[in-house]
Amino acid sequence: MSGFPGPRPIYGDAVHITVGSDLLVFAGKIMTRGILSDGRGFAELVLPDADPQQRRDLERAGRYEYTLYLEGEELYTSPGLVLREIRRDGHGALVVTGSP
C-alpha cells in the first residue's frame, strides 16, 4: 500500500526509513497514521526508543520516506516527506511527523 495513510493506525514490527542515501532500520512496535491539523495532512510515525544517532540523522536530513513491515510483509510505503517534527511521547517513543 502506498499513498498517504488514513486516520486508522497501521501497526508493524519494522520500518525502513530512507534519508538521502542512508537507510535507518527500526524494529519493535511501530505505528503510522495520517493526521489532520489546521487543515493540513501529516503522516505520523511512532517508533520505539531510538538510537540517539538515528534520531540525529533523521533530524539533519529534513526529507525522508519509509516502508512499514509486519513479519517481513510490506504494509505501507510513504511518499517523500518533509520532516515537520520529532518529539518523544509520554512513554518515551519517538514520534516523527512529516508532510509531502
Coordinates of N, CA, C and O in Angstrom, one line a residue:
M1 N 0.9 -1.2 0.0 CA 0.0 0.0 0.0 C 0.9 1.2 0.0 O 1.9 1.3 0.7
S2 N 0.6 2.2 -0.8 CA 1.3 3.4 -0.8 C 0.3 4.6 -0.9 O -0.9 4.4 -0.9
G3 N 0.8 5.8 -1.0 CA 0.0 7.0 -0.9 C 0.1 7.6 0.4 O 1.2 7.7 1.0
F4 N -1.0 8.0 1.0 CA -0.9 8.7 2.3 C -1.8 7.8 3.3 O -2.9 7.4 3.0
P5 N -1.2 7.6 4.5 CA -2.0 6.7 5.5 C -3.3 7.4 5.9 O -3.3 8.6 6.0
G6 N -4.3 6.6 6.1 CA -5.6 7.2 6.6 C -5.5 7.4 8.1 O -4.5 7.2 8.8
P7 N -6.6 7.8 8.8 CA -6.6 8.1 10.2 C -6.5 6.8 11.0 O -6.2 6.9 12.2
R8 N -6.9 5.7 10.5 CA -6.8 4.4 11.2 C -5.3 4.0 11.3 O -4.7 3.9 10.3
P9 N -4.8 3.7 12.5 CA -3.4 3.3 12.7 C -3.1 2.0 11.9 O -3.9 1.1 11.8
I10 N -1.9 2.0 11.4 CA -1.3 0.8 10.8 C -0.2 0.3 11.7 O 0.7 1.2 11.9
Y11 N -0.2 -0.9 12.2 CA 0.9 -1.4 13.1 C 1.8 -2.3 12.4 O 1.3 -3.2 11.6
G12 N 3.1 -2.2 12.7 CA 4.1 -3.1 12.1 C 5.1 -3.4 13.2 O 5.1 -3.0 14.3
D13 N 6.1 -4.2 12.7 CA 7.2 -4.6 13.6 C 8.6 -4.2 13.2 O 9.6 -4.4 13.8
A14 N 8.6 -3.5 12.0 CA 9.9 -3.0 11.5 C 9.6 -1.9 10.5 O 8.5 -1.9 9.8
V15 N 10.5 -0.9 10.4 CA 10.3 0.2 9.4 C 11.7 0.5 8.9 O 12.7 0.5 9.6
H16 N 11.8 0.7 7.6 CA 13.0 1.2 6.9 C 12.7 2.6 6.5 O 11.8 2.9 5.7
I17 N 13.6 3.5 7.0 CA 13.4 4.9 6.7 C 14.6 5.3 5.8 O 15.8 5.2 6.2
T18 N 14.3 5.8 4.6 CA 15.3 6.3 3.7 C 15.5 7.8 3.9 O 14.6 8.5 3.8
V19 N 16.8 8.1 4.2 CA 17.2 9.5 4.4 C 18.3 9.8 3.5 O 19.5 9.3 3.7
G20 N 18.1 10.4 2.4 CA 19.1 10.6 1.3 C 19.5 9.2 0.8 O 18.7 8.4 0.4
S21 N 20.8 8.9 1.0 CA 21.3 7.6 0.5 C 21.4 6.7 1.7 O 21.9 5.5 1.5
D22 N 21.1 7.1 2.9 CA 21.2 6.2 4.1 C 19.8 5.5 4.4 O 18.8 6.0 4.1
L23 N 20.0 4.4 5.0 CA 18.8 3.6 5.4 C 18.9 3.4 6.9 O 19.8 2.9 7.4
L24 N 17.8 3.9 7.6 CA 17.7 3.7 9.1 C 16.7 2.6 9.3 O 15.6 2.7 8.7
V25 N 17.0 1.6 10.1 CA 16.1 0.5 10.4 C 15.7 0.5 11.8 O 16.6 0.6 12.7
F26 N 14.5 0.5 12.1 CA 13.9 0.4 13.5 C 13.1 -0.9 13.6 O 12.4 -1.2 12.6
A27 N 13.2 -1.6 14.7 CA 12.4 -2.8 15.0 C 11.7 -2.6 16.3 O 12.2 -2.0 17.2
G28 N 10.5 -3.3 16.4 CA 9.7 -3.2 17.6 C 8.3 -2.8 17.3 O 7.9 -2.9 16.1
K29 N 7.6 -2.3 18.2 CA 6.2 -1.9 18.0 C 6.2 -0.6 17.3 O 6.6 0.4 17.9
I30 N 5.7 -0.5 16.1 CA 5.7 0.7 15.2 C 4.3 1.0 14.7 O 3.6 0.0 14.4
M31 N 3.9 2.2 14.7 CA 2.6 2.6 14.2 C 2.7 3.8 13.3 O 3.6 4.7 13.5
T32 N 1.9 3.9 12.2 CA 1.8 5.0 11.4 C 0.3 5.3 11.2 O -0.5 4.4 11.2
R33 N 0.0 6.6 10.9 CA -1.3 7.0 10.6 C -1.3 8.4 10.0 O -0.3 9.1 10.1
G34 N -2.4 8.8 9.4 CA -2.5 10.1 8.9 C -3.2 11.0 9.9 O -4.1 10.5 10.6
I35 N -2.8 12.2 10.1 CA -3.4 13.1 11.0 C -3.7 14.4 10.2 O -3.0 14.8 9.3
L36 N -4.7 15.1 10.7 CA -5.1 16.4 10.1 C -5.0 17.5 11.2 O -5.5 17.3 12.3
S37 N -4.3 18.5 10.9 CA -4.1 19.6 11.8 C -4.1 20.9 11.0 O -3.3 21.1 10.0
D38 N -4.9 21.8 11.5 CA -5.0 23.1 10.8 C -5.3 23.0 9.3 O -4.8 23.8 8.5
G39 N -6.1 22.0 8.9 CA -6.5 21.8 7.5 C -5.4 21.2 6.7 O -5.5 21.1 5.5
R40 N -4.3 20.7 7.3 CA -3.2 20.1 6.5 C -3.0 18.7 7.0 O -3.2 18.3 8.1
G41 N -2.6 17.8 6.0 CA -2.4 16.4 6.3 C -1.0 16.1 6.6 O -0.1 16.6 6.0
F42 N -0.8 15.3 7.6 CA 0.6 14.9 8.0 C 0.6 13.3 8.2 O -0.4 12.7 8.5
A43 N 1.8 12.8 8.0 CA 2.0 11.3 8.3 C 2.7 11.3 9.6 O 3.7 11.9 9.8
E44 N 2.2 10.5 10.6 CA 2.8 10.4 11.9 C 3.3 9.0 12.0 O 2.6 8.0 11.7
L45 N 4.6 8.8 12.4 CA 5.2 7.6 12.6 C 5.7 7.5 14.0 O 6.4 8.4 14.5
V46 N 5.3 6.4 14.7 CA 5.7 6.3 16.1 C 6.6 5.1 16.2 O 6.2 4.0 15.8
L47 N 7.8 5.3 16.7 CA 8.9 4.3 16.7 C 9.3 4.0 18.2 O 9.1 4.9 19.1
P48 N 9.8 2.8 18.4 CA 10.3 2.5 19.7 C 11.5 3.4 20.0 O 12.1 4.1 19.1
D49 N 11.9 3.5 21.3 CA 13.0 4.4 21.7 C 14.2 4.1 20.7 O 14.6 3.0 20.6
A50 N 14.6 5.2 20.1 CA 15.6 5.0 19.0 C 17.0 5.3 19.5 O 17.2 6.0 20.5
D51 N 18.0 4.8 18.8 CA 19.4 5.1 19.0 C 19.5 6.6 18.8 O 19.0 7.2 17.8
P52 N 20.1 7.4 19.7 CA 20.3 8.8 19.5 C 20.9 9.2 18.2 O 20.5 10.2 17.6
Q53 N 21.8 8.4 17.7 CA 22.4 8.8 16.4 C 21.4 8.7 15.2 O 21.4 9.5 14.3
Q54 N 20.5 7.7 15.3 CA 19.5 7.6 14.2 C 18.6 8.8 14.3 O 18.2 9.4 13.2
R55 N 18.2 9.2 15.5 CA 17.4 10.4 15.6 C 18.1 11.6 15.0 O 17.5 12.4 14.3
R56 N 19.3 11.8 15.3 CA 20.1 13.0 14.8 C 20.2 12.9 13.3 O 20.0 13.9 12.6
D57 N 20.4 11.7 12.7 CA 20.5 11.6 11.3 C 19.2 12.0 10.6 O 19.2 12.6 9.6
L58 N 18.1 11.6 11.2 CA 16.8 11.9 10.7 C 16.5 13.4 10.8 O 16.0 14.1 9.8
E59 N 16.8 14.0 11.9 CA 16.6 15.5 12.1 C 17.4 16.3 11.1 O 17.0 17.3 10.6
R60 N 18.7 15.9 10.8 CA 19.5 16.6 9.9 C 19.1 16.5 8.5 O 19.3 17.4 7.7
A61 N 18.5 15.4 8.1 CA 18.1 15.2 6.7 C 17.0 16.1 6.2 O 17.0 16.6 5.1
G62 N 16.0 16.2 7.1 CA 14.9 17.1 6.7 C 13.9 16.4 5.7 O 12.7 16.6 5.8
R63 N 14.3 15.5 4.8 CA 13.4 14.8 3.9 C 13.6 13.3 4.2 O 14.7 12.9 4.4
Y64 N 12.5 12.5 4.0 CA 12.6 11.1 4.2 C 11.4 10.4 3.6 O 10.5 11.0 3.2
E65 N 11.5 9.1 3.5 CA 10.4 8.3 3.2 C 10.6 7.0 4.0 O 11.7 6.7 4.4
Y66 N 9.5 6.2 4.1 CA 9.6 5.0 4.9 C 8.7 3.9 4.4 O 7.7 4.1 3.7
T67 N 9.1 2.7 4.7 CA 8.3 1.5 4.4 C 8.1 0.7 5.7 O 9.1 0.4 6.4
L68 N 6.8 0.4 6.1 CA 6.5 -0.3 7.3 C 6.2 -1.8 6.9 O 5.6 -2.1 5.9
Y69 N 6.7 -2.6 7.8 CA 6.6 -4.1 7.6 C 6.0 -4.8 8.8 O 6.1 -4.3 9.9
L70 N 5.3 -5.9 8.6 CA 4.9 -6.8 9.6 C 5.3 -8.2 9.2 O 4.8 -8.7 8.1
E71 N 6.1 -8.8 10.0 CA 6.6 -10.2 9.8 C 7.2 -10.3 8.3 O 6.9 -11.2 7.6
G72 N 7.9 -9.3 7.9 CA 8.6 -9.3 6.6 C 7.7 -8.9 5.4 O 8.2 -8.7 4.3
E73 N 6.4 -8.7 5.7 CA 5.5 -8.3 4.6 C 5.3 -6.8 4.6 O 5.0 -6.2 5.7
E74 N 5.4 -6.2 3.4 CA 5.3 -4.7 3.3 C 3.8 -4.3 3.5 O 2.9 -4.8 2.9
L75 N 3.6 -3.4 4.5 CA 2.2 -2.9 4.8 C 2.0 -1.6 4.2 O 0.8 -1.3 3.8
Y76 N 3.0 -0.7 4.2 CA 2.8 0.7 3.8 C 4.1 1.3 3.3 O 5.1 1.1 4.0
T77 N 4.0 2.1 2.2 CA 5.2 2.9 1.8 C 4.7 4.3 1.7 O 3.8 4.6 1.0
S78 N 5.4 5.2 2.3 CA 5.1 6.6 2.3 C 5.6 7.3 1.0 O 6.5 6.8 0.4
P79 N 4.9 8.4 0.7 CA 5.5 9.2 -0.3 C 6.8 9.9 0.3 O 7.0 9.8 1.5
G80 N 7.5 10.7 -0.5 CA 8.6 11.5 0.0 C 8.0 12.5 1.0 O 7.0 13.2 0.7
L81 N 8.6 12.7 2.1 CA 8.0 13.6 3.2 C 9.1 14.6 3.6 O 10.3 14.3 3.6
V82 N 8.6 15.8 4.1 CA 9.5 16.8 4.7 C 9.2 16.7 6.2 O 8.1 16.7 6.7
L83 N 10.3 16.5 6.9 CA 10.2 16.4 8.4 C 9.6 17.7 9.0 O 10.1 18.8 8.7
R84 N 8.6 17.6 9.8 CA 8.0 18.7 10.4 C 8.3 18.7 11.9 O 8.4 19.8 12.5
E85 N 8.3 17.5 12.5 CA 8.6 17.5 14.0 C 9.1 16.1 14.4 O 8.7 15.1 13.8
I86 N 10.0 16.1 15.4 CA 10.4 14.9 16.0 C 10.3 15.2 17.5 O 10.8 16.2 18.0
R87 N 9.6 14.3 18.2 CA 9.4 14.5 19.7 C 9.2 13.1 20.3 O 9.1 12.1 19.7
R88 N 9.3 13.1 21.6 CA 9.1 11.9 22.4 C 7.6 12.0 23.0 O 7.2 13.1 23.4
D89 N 7.0 10.9 23.0 CA 5.6 10.9 23.6 C 5.8 10.6 25.1 O 6.9 10.4 25.6
G90 N 4.7 10.5 25.9 CA 4.8 10.2 27.3 C 5.4 8.9 27.7 O 5.7 8.7 28.8
H91 N 5.5 8.0 26.7 CA 6.0 6.6 27.0 C 7.5 6.5 26.5 O 8.0 5.4 26.6
G92 N 8.1 7.6 26.0 CA 9.4 7.5 25.5 C 9.6 7.2 24.0 O 10.7 7.1 23.5
A93 N 8.5 6.9 23.4 CA 8.5 6.5 22.0 C 8.9 7.8 21.1 O 8.6 8.9 21.5
L94 N 9.5 7.6 20.0 CA 9.9 8.7 19.1 C 8.8 8.9 18.1 O 8.3 7.9 17.5
V95 N 8.2 10.1 18.1 CA 7.1 10.4 17.2 C 7.7 11.3 16.1 O 8.2 12.4 16.4
V96 N 7.6 10.9 14.8 CA 8.1 11.6 13.7 C 6.9 12.0 12.8 O 6.1 11.2 12.4
T97 N 6.8 13.3 12.5 CA 5.7 13.9 11.8 C 6.2 14.5 10.5 O 7.2 15.3 10.6
G98 N 5.6 14.2 9.4 CA 6.1 14.8 8.1 C 4.9 15.0 7.2 O 3.8 14.6 7.4
S99 N 5.2 15.9 6.2 CA 4.2 16.2 5.2 C 4.8 16.1 3.8 O 6.0 16.3 3.6
P100 N 4.0 15.9 2.8 CA 4.5 15.8 1.4 C 5.0 17.2 0.9 O 4.7 18.2 1.5

